[in-house]
PDB file of N, CA and C in Angstrom:
ATOM      1  N   UNK P   1     126.713 121.952  95.641  1.00  0.00           N
ATOM      2  CA  UNK P   1     126.026 123.151  94.728  1.00  0.00           C
ATOM      3  C   UNK P   1     124.440 122.804  94.346  1.00  0.00           C
ATOM      4  N   UNK P   2     124.649 121.183  94.327  1.00  0.00           N
ATOM      5  CA  UNK P   2     123.313 120.774  93.884  1.00  0.00           C
ATOM      6  C   UNK P   2     122.428 121.020  95.033  1.00  0.00           C
ATOM      7  N   UNK P   3     122.953 121.219  96.997  1.00  0.00           N
ATOM      8  CA  UNK P   3     122.685 121.515  97.906  1.00  0.00           C
ATOM      9  C   UNK P   3     121.730 122.861  98.001  1.00  0.00           C
ATOM     10  N   UNK P   4     122.634 123.454  97.356  1.00  0.00           N
ATOM     11  CA  UNK P   4     122.726 125.356  97.336  1.00  0.00           C
ATOM     12  C   UNK P   4     121.047 125.343  96.366  1.00  0.00           C
ATOM     13  N   UNK P   5     120.930 124.696  95.267  1.00  0.00           N
ATOM     14  CA  UNK P   5     119.921 124.403  94.000  1.00  0.00           C
ATOM     15  C   UNK P   5     118.886 123.896  94.716  1.00  0.00           C
ATOM     16  N   UNK P   6     118.857 122.861  95.508  1.00  0.00           N
ATOM     17  CA  UNK P   6     118.049 122.657  96.258  1.00  0.00           C
ATOM     18  C   UNK P   6     116.885 123.042  97.403  1.00  0.00           C
ATOM     19  N   UNK P   7     118.153 124.426  97.384  1.00  0.00           N
ATOM     20  CA  UNK P   7     117.394 124.810  99.311  1.00  0.00           C
ATOM     21  C   UNK P   7     116.911 126.147  98.094  1.00  0.00           C
ATOM     22  N   UNK P   8     117.071 126.871  97.067  1.00  0.00           N
ATOM     23  CA  UNK P   8     116.450 127.831  96.165  1.00  0.00           C
ATOM     24  C   UNK P   8     115.244 127.135  96.168  1.00  0.00           C
ATOM     25  N   UNK P   9     115.485 126.114  95.926  1.00  0.00           N
ATOM     26  CA  UNK P   9     114.114 125.468  94.882  1.00  0.00           C
ATOM     27  C   UNK P   9     112.809 125.535  95.718  1.00  0.00           C
ATOM     28  N   UNK P  10     113.500 124.956  97.641  1.00  0.00           N
ATOM     29  CA  UNK P  10     112.612 125.030  98.184  1.00  0.00           C
ATOM     30  C   UNK P  10     111.981 126.269  98.536  1.00  0.00           C
ATOM     31  N   UNK P  11     112.796 127.089  98.711  1.00  0.00           N
ATOM     32  CA  UNK P  11     112.847 128.378  99.481  1.00  0.00           C
ATOM     33  C   UNK P  11     111.381 128.677  98.491  1.00  0.00           C
ATOM     34  N   UNK P  12     111.485 128.761  96.869  1.00  0.00           N
ATOM     35  CA  UNK P  12     110.741 129.162  95.999  1.00  0.00           C
ATOM     36  C   UNK P  12     109.100 128.351  96.646  1.00  0.00           C
ATOM     37  N   UNK P  13     109.596 127.119  96.697  1.00  0.00           N
ATOM     38  CA  UNK P  13     108.419 126.655  96.662  1.00  0.00           C
ATOM     39  C   UNK P  13     107.162 127.204  97.801  1.00  0.00           C
ATOM     40  N   UNK P  14     107.996 127.049  98.724  1.00  0.00           N
ATOM     41  CA  UNK P  14     107.813 127.420 100.015  1.00  0.00           C
ATOM     42  C   UNK P  14     106.966 128.970 100.083  1.00  0.00           C
ATOM     43  N   UNK P  15     107.710 129.941  99.514  1.00  0.00           N
ATOM     44  CA  UNK P  15     107.637 131.389  99.087  1.00  0.00           C
ATOM     45  C   UNK P  15     105.782 131.117  98.303  1.00  0.00           C
ATOM     46  N   UNK P  16     105.807 130.761  96.893  1.00  0.00           N
ATOM     47  CA  UNK P  16     104.532 130.454  95.957  1.00  0.00           C
ATOM     48  C   UNK P  16     103.313 130.318  97.075  1.00  0.00           C
ATOM     49  N   UNK P  17     103.257 128.977  97.728  1.00  0.00           N
ATOM     50  CA  UNK P  17     102.899 128.608  98.211  1.00  0.00           C
ATOM     51  C   UNK P  17     102.015 129.111  99.547  1.00  0.00           C
ATOM     52  N   UNK P  18     103.018 130.267 100.355  1.00  0.00           N
ATOM     53  CA  UNK P  18     102.397 131.199 100.996  1.00  0.00           C
ATOM     54  C   UNK P  18     101.815 132.393 100.198  1.00  0.00           C
ATOM     55  N   UNK P  19     102.168 132.582  99.284  1.00  0.00           N
ATOM     56  CA  UNK P  19     101.634 133.612  98.729  1.00  0.00           C
ATOM     57  C   UNK P  19     100.226 132.860  98.037  1.00  0.00           C
ATOM     58  N   UNK P  20      99.616 132.098  97.761  1.00  0.00           N
ATOM     59  CA  UNK P  20      97.954 131.181  97.619  1.00  0.00           C
ATOM     60  C   UNK P  20      97.992 131.464  98.771  1.00  0.00           C
ATOM     61  N   UNK P  21      98.683 130.846  99.610  1.00  0.00           N
ATOM     62  CA  UNK P  21      97.500 130.694 101.506  1.00  0.00           C
ATOM     63  C   UNK P  21      96.678 131.969 101.132  1.00  0.00           C
ATOM     64  N   UNK P  22      98.389 133.429 100.817  1.00  0.00           N
ATOM     65  CA  UNK P  22      97.461 134.868 101.557  1.00  0.00           C
ATOM     66  C   UNK P  22      96.116 134.741 100.472  1.00  0.00           C
ATOM     67  N   UNK P  23      96.230 134.794  98.825  1.00  0.00           N
ATOM     68  CA  UNK P  23      94.905 134.752  97.992  1.00  0.00           C
ATOM     69  C   UNK P  23      93.900 134.075  97.998  1.00  0.00           C
ATOM     70  N   UNK P  24      93.773 133.014  99.153  1.00  0.00           N
ATOM     71  CA  UNK P  24      92.792 132.652  99.381  1.00  0.00           C
ATOM     72  C   UNK P  24      92.677 133.339 100.315  1.00  0.00           C
ATOM     73  N   UNK P  25      92.814 133.713 101.688  1.00  0.00           N
ATOM     74  CA  UNK P  25      92.663 134.425 102.548  1.00  0.00           C
ATOM     75  C   UNK P  25      92.134 135.361 102.492  1.00  0.00           C
ATOM     76  N   UNK P  26      91.829 136.028 101.261  1.00  0.00           N
ATOM     77  CA  UNK P  26      92.024 137.503 100.997  1.00  0.00           C
ATOM     78  C   UNK P  26      90.815 137.844  99.915  1.00  0.00           C
ATOM     79  N   UNK P  27      90.333 136.570  99.629  1.00  0.00           N
ATOM     80  CA  UNK P  27      90.097 136.457  98.123  1.00  0.00           C
ATOM     81  C   UNK P  27      88.127 137.099  98.317  1.00  0.00           C
ATOM     82  N   UNK P  28      87.346 136.333  96.982  1.00  0.00           N
ATOM     83  CA  UNK P  28      85.884 137.073  96.944  1.00  0.00           C
ATOM     84  C   UNK P  28      85.231 135.889  98.318  1.00  0.00           C
ATOM     85  N   UNK P  29      85.835 134.509  98.583  1.00  0.00           N
ATOM     86  CA  UNK P  29      85.017 133.599  99.086  1.00  0.00           C
ATOM     87  C   UNK P  29      85.290 133.729 100.417  1.00  0.00           C
ATOM     88  N   UNK P  30      86.844 133.900 100.450  1.00  0.00           N
ATOM     89  CA  UNK P  30      86.883 134.486 102.339  1.00  0.00           C
ATOM     90  C   UNK P  30      86.026 135.334 102.491  1.00  0.00           C
ATOM     91  N   UNK P  31      86.078 136.589 101.532  1.00  0.00           N
ATOM     92  CA  UNK P  31      84.968 137.586 101.710  1.00  0.00           C
ATOM     93  C   UNK P  31      83.757 137.366 102.299  1.00  0.00           C
ATOM     94  N   UNK P  32      82.902 136.711 101.522  1.00  0.00           N
ATOM     95  CA  UNK P  32      81.525 136.166 101.282  1.00  0.00           C
ATOM     96  C   UNK P  32      81.665 135.166 102.692  1.00  0.00           C
ATOM     97  N   UNK P  33      82.421 133.918 102.968  1.00  0.00           N
ATOM     98  CA  UNK P  33      82.326 133.652 104.821  1.00  0.00           C
ATOM     99  C   UNK P  33      82.353 134.627 105.136  1.00  0.00           C
ATOM    100  N   UNK P  34      83.379 135.463 105.816  1.00  0.00           N
ATOM    101  CA  UNK P  34      83.881 136.066 106.223  1.00  0.00           C
ATOM    102  C   UNK P  34      81.749 137.237 107.137  1.00  0.00           C
ATOM    103  N   UNK P  35      81.207 137.283 105.580  1.00  0.00           N
ATOM    104  CA  UNK P  35      80.064 138.574 105.783  1.00  0.00           C
ATOM    105  C   UNK P  35      79.219 137.451 106.259  1.00  0.00           C
ATOM    106  N   UNK P  36      79.003 135.681 105.383  1.00  0.00           N
ATOM    107  CA  UNK P  36      78.038 135.267 106.919  1.00  0.00           C
ATOM    108  C   UNK P  36      78.706 134.889 107.936  1.00  0.00           C
ATOM    109  N   UNK P  37      79.474 134.657 108.780  1.00  0.00           N
ATOM    110  CA  UNK P  37      79.461 134.661 109.849  1.00  0.00           C
ATOM    111  C   UNK P  37      79.526 135.578 110.624  1.00  0.00           C
ATOM    112  N   UNK P  38      79.910 137.075 110.095  1.00  0.00           N
ATOM    113  CA  UNK P  38      79.282 137.959 110.962  1.00  0.00           C
ATOM    114  C   UNK P  38      77.454 138.530 110.823  1.00  0.00           C
ATOM    115  N   UNK P  39      76.847 138.181 109.849  1.00  0.00           N
ATOM    116  CA  UNK P  39      75.206 138.194 109.090  1.00  0.00           C
ATOM    117  C   UNK P  39      74.961 136.618 111.016  1.00  0.00           C
ATOM    118  N   UNK P  40      75.177 135.688 111.050  1.00  0.00           N
ATOM    119  CA  UNK P  40      74.809 135.308 111.629  1.00  0.00           C
ATOM    120  C   UNK P  40      75.203 135.130 113.245  1.00  0.00           C
ATOM    121  N   UNK P  41      76.361 135.870 113.441  1.00  0.00           N
ATOM    122  CA  UNK P  41      76.634 136.389 115.057  1.00  0.00           C
ATOM    123  C   UNK P  41      75.859 137.353 114.948  1.00  0.00           C
ATOM    124  N   UNK P  42      75.555 138.497 114.175  1.00  0.00           N
ATOM    125  CA  UNK P  42      74.631 139.331 114.554  1.00  0.00           C
ATOM    126  C   UNK P  42      72.540 139.087 114.631  1.00  0.00           C
ATOM    127  N   UNK P  43      72.969 137.741 114.664  1.00  0.00           N
ATOM    128  CA  UNK P  43      71.165 137.112 114.498  1.00  0.00           C
ATOM    129  C   UNK P  43      71.133 136.301 116.114  1.00  0.00           C
ATOM    130  N   UNK P  44      72.276 136.281 116.130  1.00  0.00           N
ATOM    131  CA  UNK P  44      72.429 135.587 117.632  1.00  0.00           C
ATOM    132  C   UNK P  44      72.479 136.375 118.619  1.00  0.00           C
ATOM    133  N   UNK P  45      72.752 137.161 118.004  1.00  0.00           N
ATOM    134  CA  UNK P  45      73.131 138.469 119.052  1.00  0.00           C
ATOM    135  C   UNK P  45      71.626 139.109 119.039  1.00  0.00           C
ATOM    136  N   UNK P  46      71.196 139.315 118.193  1.00  0.00           N
ATOM    137  CA  UNK P  46      69.592 140.145 117.956  1.00  0.00           C
ATOM    138  C   UNK P  46      68.045 138.787 118.806  1.00  0.00           C
ATOM    139  N   UNK P  47      69.125 137.940 118.419  1.00  0.00           N
ATOM    140  CA  UNK P  47      67.771 136.681 118.873  1.00  0.00           C
ATOM    141  C   UNK P  47      68.065 135.175 118.710  1.00  0.00           C
ATOM    142  N   UNK P  48      68.675 134.643 119.456  1.00  0.00           N
ATOM    143  CA  UNK P  48      68.838 133.430 119.260  1.00  0.00           C
ATOM    144  C   UNK P  48      67.895 131.980 118.853  1.00  0.00           C
ATOM    145  N   UNK P  49      66.505 132.246 118.940  1.00  0.00           N
ATOM    146  CA  UNK P  49      65.834 131.489 118.435  1.00  0.00           C
ATOM    147  C   UNK P  49      65.635 131.827 116.731  1.00  0.00           C
ATOM    148  N   UNK P  50      65.723 132.923 116.885  1.00  0.00           N
ATOM    149  CA  UNK P  50      66.012 133.741 114.466  1.00  0.00           C
ATOM    150  C   UNK P  50      67.276 132.777 113.845  1.00  0.00           C
ATOM    151  N   UNK P  51      68.104 132.752 114.943  1.00  0.00           N
ATOM    152  CA  UNK P  51      69.793 132.757 114.129  1.00  0.00           C
ATOM    153  C   UNK P  51      69.327 131.229 114.075  1.00  0.00           C
ATOM    154  N   UNK P  52      68.734 130.472 114.980  1.00  0.00           N
ATOM    155  CA  UNK P  52      69.050 129.172 114.757  1.00  0.00           C
ATOM    156  C   UNK P  52      67.112 128.240 113.239  1.00  0.00           C
ATOM    157  N   UNK P  53      67.077 129.537 113.076  1.00  0.00           N
ATOM    158  CA  UNK P  53      65.699 129.101 111.969  1.00  0.00           C
ATOM    159  C   UNK P  53      66.105 129.623 110.861  1.00  0.00           C
ATOM    160  N   UNK P  54      67.352 130.147 110.880  1.00  0.00           N
ATOM    161  CA  UNK P  54      67.836 131.022 109.121  1.00  0.00           C
ATOM    162  C   UNK P  54      68.846 130.793 108.753  1.00  0.00           C
ATOM    163  N   UNK P  55      68.859 130.753 107.723  1.00  0.00           N
ATOM    164  CA  UNK P  55      70.263 130.200 106.601  1.00  0.00           C
ATOM    165  C   UNK P  55      70.814 131.575 106.114  1.00  0.00           C
ATOM    166  N   UNK P  56      72.028 131.327 105.784  1.00  0.00           N
ATOM    167  CA  UNK P  56      72.337 132.721 105.653  1.00  0.00           C
ATOM    168  C   UNK P  56      73.193 132.017 104.761  1.00  0.00           C
ATOM    169  N   UNK P  57      73.172 132.703 103.290  1.00  0.00           N
ATOM    170  CA  UNK P  57      74.475 132.148 102.459  1.00  0.00           C
ATOM    171  C   UNK P  57      75.349 133.394 101.445  1.00  0.00           C
ATOM    172  N   UNK P  58      75.726 133.844 101.853  1.00  0.00           N
ATOM    173  CA  UNK P  58      76.933 135.056 101.262  1.00  0.00           C
ATOM    174  C   UNK P  58      77.377 135.180  99.387  1.00  0.00           C
ATOM    175  N   UNK P  59      76.574 135.444  98.558  1.00  0.00           N
ATOM    176  CA  UNK P  59      77.410 134.528  97.108  1.00  0.00           C
ATOM    177  C   UNK P  59      78.256 136.115  96.546  1.00  0.00           C
ATOM    178  N   UNK P  60      79.290 136.272  96.457  1.00  0.00           N
ATOM    179  CA  UNK P  60      79.549 137.776  95.398  1.00  0.00           C
ATOM    180  C   UNK P  60      78.833 139.035  95.969  1.00  0.00           C
ATOM    181  N   UNK P  61      78.760 139.050  97.429  1.00  0.00           N
ATOM    182  CA  UNK P  61      78.191 139.914  98.675  1.00  0.00           C
ATOM    183  C   UNK P  61      76.634 140.109  98.349  1.00  0.00           C
ATOM    184  N   UNK P  62      75.986 139.244  98.184  1.00  0.00           N
ATOM    185  CA  UNK P  62      74.589 139.225  97.753  1.00  0.00           C
ATOM    186  C   UNK P  62      74.024 138.133  99.232  1.00  0.00           C
ATOM    187  N   UNK P  63      73.716 138.436 100.223  1.00  0.00           N
ATOM    188  CA  UNK P  63      72.778 137.399 100.856  1.00  0.00           C
ATOM    189  C   UNK P  63      71.565 136.827 100.863  1.00  0.00           C
ATOM    190  N   UNK P  64      71.844 136.081 101.182  1.00  0.00           N
ATOM    191  CA  UNK P  64      70.407 135.351 101.138  1.00  0.00           C
ATOM    192  C   UNK P  64      69.778 134.480 102.772  1.00  0.00           C
ATOM    193  N   UNK P  65      68.529 135.238 102.620  1.00  0.00           N
ATOM    194  CA  UNK P  65      68.049 134.740 103.904  1.00  0.00           C
ATOM    195  C   UNK P  65      67.113 133.195 103.378  1.00  0.00           C
ATOM    196  N   UNK P  66      67.111 132.762 104.539  1.00  0.00           N
ATOM    197  CA  UNK P  66      66.238 131.359 103.900  1.00  0.00           C
ATOM    198  C   UNK P  66      66.393 130.451 105.484  1.00  0.00           C
ATOM    199  N   UNK P  67      63.984 130.366 105.151  1.00  0.00           N
ATOM    200  CA  UNK P  67      64.122 129.890 106.951  1.00  0.00           C
ATOM    201  C   UNK P  67      62.328 130.622 107.262  1.00  0.00           C
ATOM    202  N   UNK P  68      62.551 130.112 108.325  1.00  0.00           N
ATOM    203  CA  UNK P  68      61.024 130.834 108.950  1.00  0.00           C
ATOM    204  C   UNK P  68      61.013 131.610 110.242  1.00  0.00           C
ATOM    205  N   UNK P  69      60.593 133.153 110.711  1.00  0.00           N
ATOM    206  CA  UNK P  69      60.708 133.326 111.934  1.00  0.00           C
ATOM    207  C   UNK P  69      59.297 133.240 112.199  1.00  0.00           C
ATOM    208  N   UNK P  70      58.682 134.205 112.947  1.00  0.00           N
ATOM    209  CA  UNK P  70      57.073 133.930 113.710  1.00  0.00           C
ATOM    210  C   UNK P  70      56.534 135.544 113.831  1.00  0.00           C
ATOM    211  N   UNK P  71      57.383 136.573 113.299  1.00  0.00           N
ATOM    212  CA  UNK P  71      57.023 137.726 112.746  1.00  0.00           C
ATOM    213  C   UNK P  71      57.129 138.356 112.149  1.00  0.00           C
ATOM    214  N   UNK P  72      57.282 139.296 111.558  1.00  0.00           N
ATOM    215  CA  UNK P  72      56.833 140.509 110.103  1.00  0.00           C
ATOM    216  C   UNK P  72      58.024 140.551 110.833  1.00  0.00           C
ATOM    217  N   UNK P  73      58.007 141.663 112.110  1.00  0.00           N
ATOM    218  CA  UNK P  73      59.095 141.973 112.278  1.00  0.00           C
ATOM    219  C   UNK P  73      60.367 141.777 112.388  1.00  0.00           C
ATOM    220  N   UNK P  74      60.915 140.573 112.721  1.00  0.00           N
ATOM    221  CA  UNK P  74      61.664 139.187 112.799  1.00  0.00           C
ATOM    222  C   UNK P  74      62.364 139.260 111.346  1.00  0.00           C
ATOM    223  N   UNK P  75      61.683 139.294 110.108  1.00  0.00           N
ATOM    224  CA  UNK P  75      61.811 139.183 109.147  1.00  0.00           C
ATOM    225  C   UNK P  75      62.636 139.874 108.841  1.00  0.00           C
ATOM    226  N   UNK P  76      61.770 140.982 108.853  1.00  0.00           N
ATOM    227  CA  UNK P  76      62.770 142.968 108.912  1.00  0.00           C
ATOM    228  C   UNK P  76      63.978 143.196 109.402  1.00  0.00           C
ATOM    229  N   UNK P  77      64.086 142.497 110.501  1.00  0.00           N
ATOM    230  CA  UNK P  77      65.297 143.177 111.664  1.00  0.00           C
ATOM    231  C   UNK P  77      66.159 142.378 110.619  1.00  0.00           C
ATOM    232  N   UNK P  78      65.942 141.097 110.415  1.00  0.00           N
ATOM    233  CA  UNK P  78      66.746 140.102 110.122  1.00  0.00           C
ATOM    234  C   UNK P  78      67.700 140.958 108.412  1.00  0.00           C
ATOM    235  N   UNK P  79      66.775 140.797 107.770  1.00  0.00           N
ATOM    236  CA  UNK P  79      67.113 141.777 106.525  1.00  0.00           C
ATOM    237  C   UNK P  79      67.857 143.131 106.692  1.00  0.00           C
ATOM    238  N   UNK P  80      67.467 143.816 107.842  1.00  0.00           N
ATOM    239  CA  UNK P  80      68.277 144.931 108.394  1.00  0.00           C
ATOM    240  C   UNK P  80      69.263 145.174 109.335  1.00  0.00           C
ATOM    241  N   UNK P  81      69.929 143.905 109.853  1.00  0.00           N
ATOM    242  CA  UNK P  81      71.281 143.141 109.563  1.00  0.00           C
ATOM    243  C   UNK P  81      71.807 142.774 108.837  1.00  0.00           C
ATOM    244  N   UNK P  82      71.362 141.779 107.819  1.00  0.00           N
ATOM    245  CA  UNK P  82      72.184 141.693 106.481  1.00  0.00           C
ATOM    246  C   UNK P  82      72.979 142.972 106.231  1.00  0.00           C
ATOM    247  N   UNK P  83      71.932 143.894 106.078  1.00  0.00           N
ATOM    248  CA  UNK P  83      72.067 144.744 104.803  1.00  0.00           C
ATOM    249  C   UNK P  83      73.189 145.581 105.702  1.00  0.00           C
ATOM    250  N   UNK P  84      73.634 145.670 106.959  1.00  0.00           N
ATOM    251  CA  UNK P  84      74.144 146.896 107.957  1.00  0.00           C
ATOM    252  C   UNK P  84      75.795 146.599 107.458  1.00  0.00           C
ATOM    253  N   UNK P  85      76.028 144.981 107.479  1.00  0.00           N
ATOM    254  CA  UNK P  85      77.515 144.359 107.619  1.00  0.00           C
ATOM    255  C   UNK P  85      77.967 145.015 106.313  1.00  0.00           C
ATOM    256  N   UNK P  86      79.265 145.127 106.143  1.00  0.00           N
ATOM    257  CA  UNK P  86      79.840 145.750 105.286  1.00  0.00           C
ATOM    258  C   UNK P  86      80.430 145.126 104.158  1.00  0.00           C
ATOM    259  N   UNK P  87      80.782 145.126 103.258  1.00  0.00           N
ATOM    260  CA  UNK P  87      80.351 144.132 102.384  1.00  0.00           C
ATOM    261  C   UNK P  87      79.332 143.978 101.587  1.00  0.00           C
ATOM    262  N   UNK P  88      78.238 144.082 102.079  1.00  0.00           N
ATOM    263  CA  UNK P  88      76.725 143.255 101.261  1.00  0.00           C
ATOM    264  C   UNK P  88      76.445 144.370 100.417  1.00  0.00           C
ATOM    265  N   UNK P  89      76.780 143.521  99.615  1.00  0.00           N
ATOM    266  CA  UNK P  89      75.534 144.432  98.573  1.00  0.00           C
ATOM    267  C   UNK P  89      74.220 144.512  97.960  1.00  0.00           C
ATOM    268  N   UNK P  90      73.686 143.301  98.406  1.00  0.00           N
ATOM    269  CA  UNK P  90      72.276 143.112  98.513  1.00  0.00           C
ATOM    270  C   UNK P  90      72.008 142.156  99.202  1.00  0.00           C
ATOM    271  N   UNK P  91      70.421 141.971  99.576  1.00  0.00           N
ATOM    272  CA  UNK P  91      69.750 140.953 100.338  1.00  0.00           C
ATOM    273  C   UNK P  91      69.033 140.616 100.025  1.00  0.00           C
ATOM    274  N   UNK P  92      68.911 139.357  99.538  1.00  0.00           N
ATOM    275  CA  UNK P  92      67.405 138.316  99.167  1.00  0.00           C
ATOM    276  C   UNK P  92      66.825 137.900 100.369  1.00  0.00           C
ATOM    277  N   UNK P  93      65.995 138.631 100.807  1.00  0.00           N
ATOM    278  CA  UNK P  93      65.154 137.827 101.642  1.00  0.00           C
ATOM    279  C   UNK P  93      63.754 137.379 101.567  1.00  0.00           C
ATOM    280  N   UNK P  94      64.573 135.943 101.611  1.00  0.00           N
ATOM    281  CA  UNK P  94      63.158 134.382 101.659  1.00  0.00           C
ATOM    282  C   UNK P  94      62.970 133.937 102.675  1.00  0.00           C
ATOM    283  N   UNK P  95      62.650 134.807 104.159  1.00  0.00           N
ATOM    284  CA  UNK P  95      62.199 134.433 104.938  1.00  0.00           C
ATOM    285  C   UNK P  95      61.082 133.767 105.194  1.00  0.00           C
ATOM    286  N   UNK P  96      60.242 132.748 105.357  1.00  0.00           N
ATOM    287  CA  UNK P  96      58.719 132.928 105.874  1.00  0.00           C
ATOM    288  C   UNK P  96      58.279 133.485 106.993  1.00  0.00           C
ATOM    289  N   UNK P  97      56.641 133.663 107.676  1.00  0.00           N
ATOM    290  CA  UNK P  97      56.685 134.261 108.846  1.00  0.00           C
ATOM    291  C   UNK P  97      55.480 132.801 108.886  1.00  0.00           C
ATOM    292  N   UNK P  98      55.961 132.190 110.074  1.00  0.00           N
ATOM    293  CA  UNK P  98      54.795 131.351 110.161  1.00  0.00           C
ATOM    294  C   UNK P  98      54.896 131.643 111.823  1.00  0.00           C
ATOM    295  N   UNK P  99      53.319 131.845 112.411  1.00  0.00           N
ATOM    296  CA  UNK P  99      53.623 132.062 113.801  1.00  0.00           C
ATOM    297  C   UNK P  99      53.815 130.904 114.453  1.00  0.00           C
TER     298      UNK P  99
END
């Protein structure tokens, strides 16, 4: 009987742990990390030198771009890329243009 109780308790713990992992893998922090990765990948696809000079941080759907780029066009393009990512609510573009 005690083996059955122990087995049931173990199954409950395992199922609760799986739910916690599922919650973390679909919560707001996961979504922000996913958007950050998508923006970085899109920047890399557009221009490898831009992605190396730009820091991207998404917090609660707000994408923050920091760093330096060598033209106003690249600054605008980086913002455009970030805005097109599904889930991004707003973009704060703090990129500096330095030739």
